[in-house]
Amino acid sequence: MTELSRYERDLKNAGLRITQPRRIILQILEQSGDHPDATEIFQRAAKMDARISLATVYRTMKVLEETGAVERHAFQGGPARFEQADREHHDHLIDIETGAVVEFTSPRIEELQRTIAEELGYEIVDHRLELYGRKIR
Amino acid sequence: MTELSRYERDLKNAGLRITQPRRIILQILEQSGDHPDATEIFQRAAKMDARISLATVYRTMKVLEETGAVERHAFQGGPARFEQADREHHDHLIDIETGAVVEFTSPRIEELQRTIAEELGYEIVDHRLELYGRKIR
DNA sequence: ATGCAAATGCGAACCATTCTCATTAAGACT
DNA sequence: AGTCTTAATGAGAATGGTTCGCATTTGCAT
């Protein structure tokens, strides 16, 4: 009777169980417009079900990363931050003063990356492009 | 009588002492063609002077980063890795199978980054471009 | 309804890094 | 060369993020 979200379907297809913690964490990710870290997800989850543990948040993030539902970003210094992965690819500009994350895309840069890797004899499996900047006022 | 290396001069100019541990670590960095992490530097240093501690390696790396002598890279997952900073700017392609680091530069990409940041109202303070790839055989 | 493997919660363990603090040693000034 | 001041060091404890181990719970196929 419950209609499954896209993510729940992915879990099912991967032969994984749709558990209460996963359901809640998934729901949080869907609602989050930001890039929360594990602790933040844990806190938000606790509001919906106090018995979820931080370890489960970490485990779930790993699982969701594997099913392709979320992307993990390890920005300078701090803890890993997560976001849904269903949207199209983009890179990040991190405001070094506020920590705010601005997303952007550049097909030209993507293109150049591929060319460069190829020249070096590599195929790109993943990449990270992060700009750390200060707002010009 | 002892001629100072470029780095030793930088330390002196910053009002810092040229200590035995620093001298040794600096020497190791000069000889290293790779991108060692703190533990690796510590091990190499131990061969020259067994009483150097890991804490000192970390402290020294921080100091050298501040004087601009080294660059710190936090590649996916693992510990921070270091390299001398006197050479011209370059980005990294990390071989996901071996961990090997290939360096490259792309003025076109640098250029595009600046343009993008500007369009978003930011000036770039720092940036990271890392390609993770697999060798094409 | 039942059984079993997968997932969870909890705390312990882990790893990279930083900190504390008593001790050592640069190097400035005799 | 000797002394003094204070930065730097060594050793280990502490910290922060993340993972693990294991007993218990819970999805879900039967």
JSON list of N, CA, C and O in Angstrom, two decimals, chain B residues 60-95:
[
{"chain": "B", "resi": 60, "resn": "THR", "atom": "N", "xyz": [55.65, 20.46, 12.16]},
{"chain": "B", "resi": 60, "resn": "THR", "atom": "CA", "xyz": [56.53, 21.02, 11.15]},
{"chain": "B", "resi": 60, "resn": "THR", "atom": "C", "xyz": [55.78, 21.22, 9.83]},
{"chain": "B", "resi": 60, "resn": "THR", "atom": "O", "xyz": [55.94, 22.23, 9.16]},
{"chain": "B", "resi": 61, "resn": "MET", "atom": "N", "xyz": [54.95, 20.26, 9.49]},
{"chain": "B", "resi": 61, "resn": "MET", "atom": "CA", "xyz": [54.20, 20.40, 8.25]},
{"chain": "B", "resi": 61, "resn": "MET", "atom": "C", "xyz": [53.29, 21.62, 8.31]},
{"chain": "B", "resi": 61, "resn": "MET", "atom": "O", "xyz": [53.13, 22.34, 7.34]},
{"chain": "B", "resi": 62, "resn": "LYS", "atom": "N", "xyz": [52.73, 21.84, 9.46]},
{"chain": "B", "resi": 62, "resn": "LYS", "atom": "CA", "xyz": [51.86, 23.01, 9.61]},
{"chain": "B", "resi": 62, "resn": "LYS", "atom": "C", "xyz": [52.66, 24.31, 9.47]},
{"chain": "B", "resi": 62, "resn": "LYS", "atom": "O", "xyz": [52.26, 25.22, 8.74]},
{"chain": "B", "resi": 63, "resn": "VAL", "atom": "N", "xyz": [53.78, 24.34, 10.10]},
{"chain": "B", "resi": 63, "resn": "VAL", "atom": "CA", "xyz": [54.64, 25.52, 10.01]},
{"chain": "B", "resi": 63, "resn": "VAL", "atom": "C", "xyz": [55.09, 25.75, 8.57]},
{"chain": "B", "resi": 63, "resn": "VAL", "atom": "O", "xyz": [55.03, 26.87, 8.06]},
{"chain": "B", "resi": 64, "resn": "LEU", "atom": "N", "xyz": [55.51, 24.69, 7.92]},
{"chain": "B", "resi": 64, "resn": "LEU", "atom": "CA", "xyz": [56.01, 24.83, 6.56]},
{"chain": "B", "resi": 64, "resn": "LEU", "atom": "C", "xyz": [54.89, 25.22, 5.60]},
{"chain": "B", "resi": 64, "resn": "LEU", "atom": "O", "xyz": [55.12, 25.90, 4.60]},
{"chain": "B", "resi": 65, "resn": "GLU", "atom": "N", "xyz": [53.70, 24.79, 5.93]},
{"chain": "B", "resi": 65, "resn": "GLU", "atom": "CA", "xyz": [52.56, 25.17, 5.11]},
{"chain": "B", "resi": 65, "resn": "GLU", "atom": "C", "xyz": [52.36, 26.69, 5.25]},
{"chain": "B", "resi": 65, "resn": "GLU", "atom": "O", "xyz": [52.11, 27.37, 4.27]},
{"chain": "B", "resi": 66, "resn": "GLU", "atom": "N", "xyz": [52.50, 27.15, 6.47]},
{"chain": "B", "resi": 66, "resn": "GLU", "atom": "CA", "xyz": [52.30, 28.58, 6.72]},
{"chain": "B", "resi": 66, "resn": "GLU", "atom": "C", "xyz": [53.39, 29.44, 6.08]},
{"chain": "B", "resi": 66, "resn": "GLU", "atom": "O", "xyz": [53.10, 30.54, 5.60]},
{"chain": "B", "resi": 67, "resn": "THR", "atom": "N", "xyz": [54.60, 28.96, 6.09]},
{"chain": "B", "resi": 67, "resn": "THR", "atom": "CA", "xyz": [55.66, 29.75, 5.45]},
{"chain": "B", "resi": 67, "resn": "THR", "atom": "C", "xyz": [55.61, 29.56, 3.94]},
{"chain": "B", "resi": 67, "resn": "THR", "atom": "O", "xyz": [56.38, 30.17, 3.21]},
{"chain": "B", "resi": 68, "resn": "GLY", "atom": "N", "xyz": [54.72, 28.71, 3.50]},
{"chain": "B", "resi": 68, "resn": "GLY", "atom": "CA", "xyz": [54.57, 28.52, 2.06]},
{"chain": "B", "resi": 68, "resn": "GLY", "atom": "C", "xyz": [55.54, 27.52, 1.46]},
{"chain": "B", "resi": 68, "resn": "GLY", "atom": "O", "xyz": [55.66, 27.41, 0.24]},
{"chain": "B", "resi": 69, "resn": "ALA", "atom": "N", "xyz": [56.23, 26.77, 2.31]},
{"chain": "B", "resi": 69, "resn": "ALA", "atom": "CA", "xyz": [57.20, 25.82, 1.80]},
{"chain": "B", "resi": 69, "resn": "ALA", "atom": "C", "xyz": [56.58, 24.53, 1.28]},
{"chain": "B", "resi": 69, "resn": "ALA", "atom": "O", "xyz": [57.11, 23.89, 0.39]},
{"chain": "B", "resi": 70, "resn": "VAL", "atom": "N", "xyz": [55.47, 24.13, 1.86]},
{"chain": "B", "resi": 70, "resn": "VAL", "atom": "CA", "xyz": [54.83, 22.90, 1.40]},
{"chain": "B", "resi": 70, "resn": "VAL", "atom": "C", "xyz": [53.34, 23.10, 1.15]},
{"chain": "B", "resi": 70, "resn": "VAL", "atom": "O", "xyz": [52.73, 24.03, 1.64]},
{"chain": "B", "resi": 71, "resn": "GLU", "atom": "N", "xyz": [52.81, 22.18, 0.35]},
{"chain": "B", "resi": 71, "resn": "GLU", "atom": "CA", "xyz": [51.39, 22.17, 0.10]},
{"chain": "B", "resi": 71, "resn": "GLU", "atom": "C", "xyz": [50.82, 20.90, 0.68]},
{"chain": "B", "resi": 71, "resn": "GLU", "atom": "O", "xyz": [51.43, 19.85, 0.61]},
{"chain": "B", "resi": 72, "resn": "ARG", "atom": "N", "xyz": [49.63, 21.03, 1.25]},
{"chain": "B", "resi": 72, "resn": "ARG", "atom": "CA", "xyz": [48.97, 19.90, 1.84]},
{"chain": "B", "resi": 72, "resn": "ARG", "atom": "C", "xyz": [47.82, 19.48, 0.93]},
{"chain": "B", "resi": 72, "resn": "ARG", "atom": "O", "xyz": [47.05, 20.31, 0.48]},
{"chain": "B", "resi": 73, "resn": "HIS", "atom": "N", "xyz": [47.74, 18.19, 0.63]},
{"chain": "B", "resi": 73, "resn": "HIS", "atom": "CA", "xyz": [46.64, 17.69, -0.19]},
{"chain": "B", "resi": 73, "resn": "HIS", "atom": "C", "xyz": [45.85, 16.66, 0.58]},
{"chain": "B", "resi": 73, "resn": "HIS", "atom": "O", "xyz": [46.42, 15.72, 1.12]},
{"chain": "B", "resi": 74, "resn": "ALA", "atom": "N", "xyz": [44.54, 16.83, 0.63]},
{"chain": "B", "resi": 74, "resn": "ALA", "atom": "CA", "xyz": [43.70, 15.84, 1.30]},
{"chain": "B", "resi": 74, "resn": "ALA", "atom": "C", "xyz": [42.96, 15.06, 0.23]},
{"chain": "B", "resi": 74, "resn": "ALA", "atom": "O", "xyz": [41.82, 15.39, -0.11]},
{"chain": "B", "resi": 75, "resn": "PHE", "atom": "N", "xyz": [43.60, 14.07, -0.32]},
{"chain": "B", "resi": 75, "resn": "PHE", "atom": "CA", "xyz": [42.95, 13.26, -1.34]},
{"chain": "B", "resi": 75, "resn": "PHE", "atom": "C", "xyz": [41.89, 12.38, -0.70]},
{"chain": "B", "resi": 75, "resn": "PHE", "atom": "O", "xyz": [41.91, 12.14, 0.52]},
{"chain": "B", "resi": 76, "resn": "GLN", "atom": "N", "xyz": [40.99, 11.87, -1.52]},
{"chain": "B", "resi": 76, "resn": "GLN", "atom": "CA", "xyz": [39.88, 11.03, -1.04]},
{"chain": "B", "resi": 76, "resn": "GLN", "atom": "C", "xyz": [40.30, 10.04, 0.04]},
{"chain": "B", "resi": 76, "resn": "GLN", "atom": "O", "xyz": [41.22, 9.28, -0.13]},
{"chain": "B", "resi": 77, "resn": "GLY", "atom": "N", "xyz": [39.56, 10.04, 1.11]},
{"chain": "B", "resi": 77, "resn": "GLY", "atom": "CA", "xyz": [39.80, 9.03, 2.11]},
{"chain": "B", "resi": 77, "resn": "GLY", "atom": "C", "xyz": [41.04, 9.20, 2.96]},
{"chain": "B", "resi": 77, "resn": "GLY", "atom": "O", "xyz": [40.97, 9.74, 4.04]},
{"chain": "B", "resi": 78, "resn": "GLY", "atom": "N", "xyz": [42.15, 8.76, 2.46]},
{"chain": "B", "resi": 78, "resn": "GLY", "atom": "CA", "xyz": [43.39, 8.71, 3.21]},
{"chain": "B", "resi": 78, "resn": "GLY", "atom": "C", "xyz": [43.85, 9.95, 3.94]},
{"chain": "B", "resi": 78, "resn": "GLY", "atom": "O", "xyz": [43.18, 10.97, 3.97]},
{"chain": "B", "resi": 79, "resn": "PRO", "atom": "N", "xyz": [45.02, 9.85, 4.54]},
{"chain": "B", "resi": 79, "resn": "PRO", "atom": "CA", "xyz": [45.63, 10.94, 5.29]},
{"chain": "B", "resi": 79, "resn": "PRO", "atom": "C", "xyz": [46.13, 12.04, 4.35]},
{"chain": "B", "resi": 79, "resn": "PRO", "atom": "O", "xyz": [46.25, 11.82, 3.14]},
{"chain": "B", "resi": 80, "resn": "ALA", "atom": "N", "xyz": [46.41, 13.19, 4.89]},
{"chain": "B", "resi": 80, "resn": "ALA", "atom": "CA", "xyz": [46.91, 14.31, 4.09]},
{"chain": "B", "resi": 80, "resn": "ALA", "atom": "C", "xyz": [48.28, 13.95, 3.54]},
{"chain": "B", "resi": 80, "resn": "ALA", "atom": "O", "xyz": [49.07, 13.27, 4.19]},
{"chain": "B", "resi": 81, "resn": "ARG", "atom": "N", "xyz": [48.55, 14.39, 2.35]},
{"chain": "B", "resi": 81, "resn": "ARG", "atom": "CA", "xyz": [49.86, 14.12, 1.74]},
{"chain": "B", "resi": 81, "resn": "ARG", "atom": "C", "xyz": [50.49, 15.46, 1.38]},
{"chain": "B", "resi": 81, "resn": "ARG", "atom": "O", "xyz": [49.80, 16.43, 1.08]},
{"chain": "B", "resi": 82, "resn": "PHE", "atom": "N", "xyz": [51.81, 15.48, 1.44]},
{"chain": "B", "resi": 82, "resn": "PHE", "atom": "CA", "xyz": [52.51, 16.75, 1.27]},
{"chain": "B", "resi": 82, "resn": "PHE", "atom": "C", "xyz": [53.49, 16.75, 0.11]},
{"chain": "B", "resi": 82, "resn": "PHE", "atom": "O", "xyz": [53.98, 15.72, -0.30]},
{"chain": "B", "resi": 83, "resn": "GLU", "atom": "N", "xyz": [53.76, 17.97, -0.37]},
{"chain": "B", "resi": 83, "resn": "GLU", "atom": "CA", "xyz": [54.80, 18.12, -1.38]},
{"chain": "B", "resi": 83, "resn": "GLU", "atom": "C", "xyz": [55.36, 19.52, -1.27]},
{"chain": "B", "resi": 83, "resn": "GLU", "atom": "O", "xyz": [54.72, 20.42, -0.74]},
{"chain": "B", "resi": 84, "resn": "GLN", "atom": "N", "xyz": [56.54, 19.71, -1.78]},
{"chain": "B", "resi": 84, "resn": "GLN", "atom": "CA", "xyz": [57.16, 21.03, -1.79]},
{"chain": "B", "resi": 84, "resn": "GLN", "atom": "C", "xyz": [56.28, 21.97, -2.61]},
{"chain": "B", "resi": 84, "resn": "GLN", "atom": "O", "xyz": [55.67, 21.56, -3.58]},
{"chain": "B", "resi": 85, "resn": "ALA", "atom": "N", "xyz": [56.30, 23.22, -2.22]},
{"chain": "B", "resi": 85, "resn": "ALA", "atom": "CA", "xyz": [55.41, 24.17, -2.89]},
{"chain": "B", "resi": 85, "resn": "ALA", "atom": "C", "xyz": [56.13, 25.11, -3.83]},
{"chain": "B", "resi": 85, "resn": "ALA", "atom": "O", "xyz": [55.51, 25.95, -4.47]},
{"chain": "B", "resi": 86, "resn": "ASP", "atom": "N", "xyz": [57.43, 24.97, -3.94]},
{"chain": "B", "resi": 86, "resn": "ASP", "atom": "CA", "xyz": [58.16, 25.96, -4.73]},
{"chain": "B", "resi": 86, "resn": "ASP", "atom": "C", "xyz": [57.98, 25.80, -6.24]},
{"chain": "B", "resi": 86, "resn": "ASP", "atom": "O", "xyz": [58.26, 26.68, -7.00]},
{"chain": "B", "resi": 87, "resn": "ARG", "atom": "N", "xyz": [57.51, 24.63, -6.62]},
{"chain": "B", "resi": 87, "resn": "ARG", "atom": "CA", "xyz": [57.36, 24.42, -8.05]},
{"chain": "B", "resi": 87, "resn": "ARG", "atom": "C", "xyz": [56.10, 25.08, -8.55]},
{"chain": "B", "resi": 87, "resn": "ARG", "atom": "O", "xyz": [55.29, 25.56, -7.76]},
{"chain": "B", "resi": 88, "resn": "GLU", "atom": "N", "xyz": [55.92, 25.15, -9.86]},
{"chain": "B", "resi": 88, "resn": "GLU", "atom": "CA", "xyz": [54.72, 25.87, -10.30]},
{"chain": "B", "resi": 88, "resn": "GLU", "atom": "C", "xyz": [53.46, 25.07, -10.04]},
{"chain": "B", "resi": 88, "resn": "GLU", "atom": "O", "xyz": [53.50, 23.85, -9.89]},
{"chain": "B", "resi": 89, "resn": "HIS", "atom": "N", "xyz": [52.37, 25.78, -10.00]},
{"chain": "B", "resi": 89, "resn": "HIS", "atom": "CA", "xyz": [51.09, 25.17, -9.68]},
{"chain": "B", "resi": 89, "resn": "HIS", "atom": "C", "xyz": [50.73, 24.02, -10.63]},
{"chain": "B", "resi": 89, "resn": "HIS", "atom": "O", "xyz": [50.97, 24.08, -11.81]},
{"chain": "B", "resi": 90, "resn": "HIS", "atom": "N", "xyz": [50.12, 23.00, -10.05]},
{"chain": "B", "resi": 90, "resn": "HIS", "atom": "CA", "xyz": [49.65, 21.89, -10.88]},
{"chain": "B", "resi": 90, "resn": "HIS", "atom": "C", "xyz": [48.53, 21.19, -10.15]},
{"chain": "B", "resi": 90, "resn": "HIS", "atom": "O", "xyz": [48.35, 21.35, -8.94]},
{"chain": "B", "resi": 91, "resn": "ASP", "atom": "N", "xyz": [47.78, 20.38, -10.86]},
{"chain": "B", "resi": 91, "resn": "ASP", "atom": "CA", "xyz": [46.71, 19.61, -10.25]},
{"chain": "B", "resi": 91, "resn": "ASP", "atom": "C", "xyz": [47.13, 18.15, -10.25]},
{"chain": "B", "resi": 91, "resn": "ASP", "atom": "O", "xyz": [48.23, 17.83, -10.69]},
{"chain": "B", "resi": 92, "resn": "HIS", "atom": "N", "xyz": [46.26, 17.29, -9.74]},
{"chain": "B", "resi": 92, "resn": "HIS", "atom": "CA", "xyz": [46.64, 15.88, -9.59]},
{"chain": "B", "resi": 92, "resn": "HIS", "atom": "C", "xyz": [45.66, 14.89, -10.17]},
{"chain": "B", "resi": 92, "resn": "HIS", "atom": "O", "xyz": [44.45, 15.07, -10.08]},
{"chain": "B", "resi": 93, "resn": "LEU", "atom": "N", "xyz": [46.23, 13.86, -10.74]},
{"chain": "B", "resi": 93, "resn": "LEU", "atom": "CA", "xyz": [45.42, 12.74, -11.20]},
{"chain": "B", "resi": 93, "resn": "LEU", "atom": "C", "xyz": [45.89, 11.58, -10.35]},
{"chain": "B", "resi": 93, "resn": "LEU", "atom": "O", "xyz": [47.08, 11.25, -10.33]},
{"chain": "B", "resi": 94, "resn": "ILE", "atom": "N", "xyz": [44.97, 10.99, -9.60]},
{"chain": "B", "resi": 94, "resn": "ILE", "atom": "CA", "xyz": [45.34, 9.90, -8.71]},
{"chain": "B", "resi": 94, "resn": "ILE", "atom": "C", "xyz": [44.90, 8.56, -9.33]},
{"chain": "B", "resi": 94, "resn": "ILE", "atom": "O", "xyz": [43.73, 8.38, -9.68]},
{"chain": "B", "resi": 95, "resn": "ASP", "atom": "N", "xyz": [45.84, 7.66, -9.45]},
{"chain": "B", "resi": 95, "resn": "ASP", "atom": "CA", "xyz": [45.56, 6.34, -9.98]},
{"chain": "B", "resi": 95, "resn": "ASP", "atom": "C", "xyz": [44.83, 5.56, -8.89]},
{"chain": "B", "resi": 95, "resn": "ASP", "atom": "O", "xyz": [45.41, 5.27, -7.85]}
]
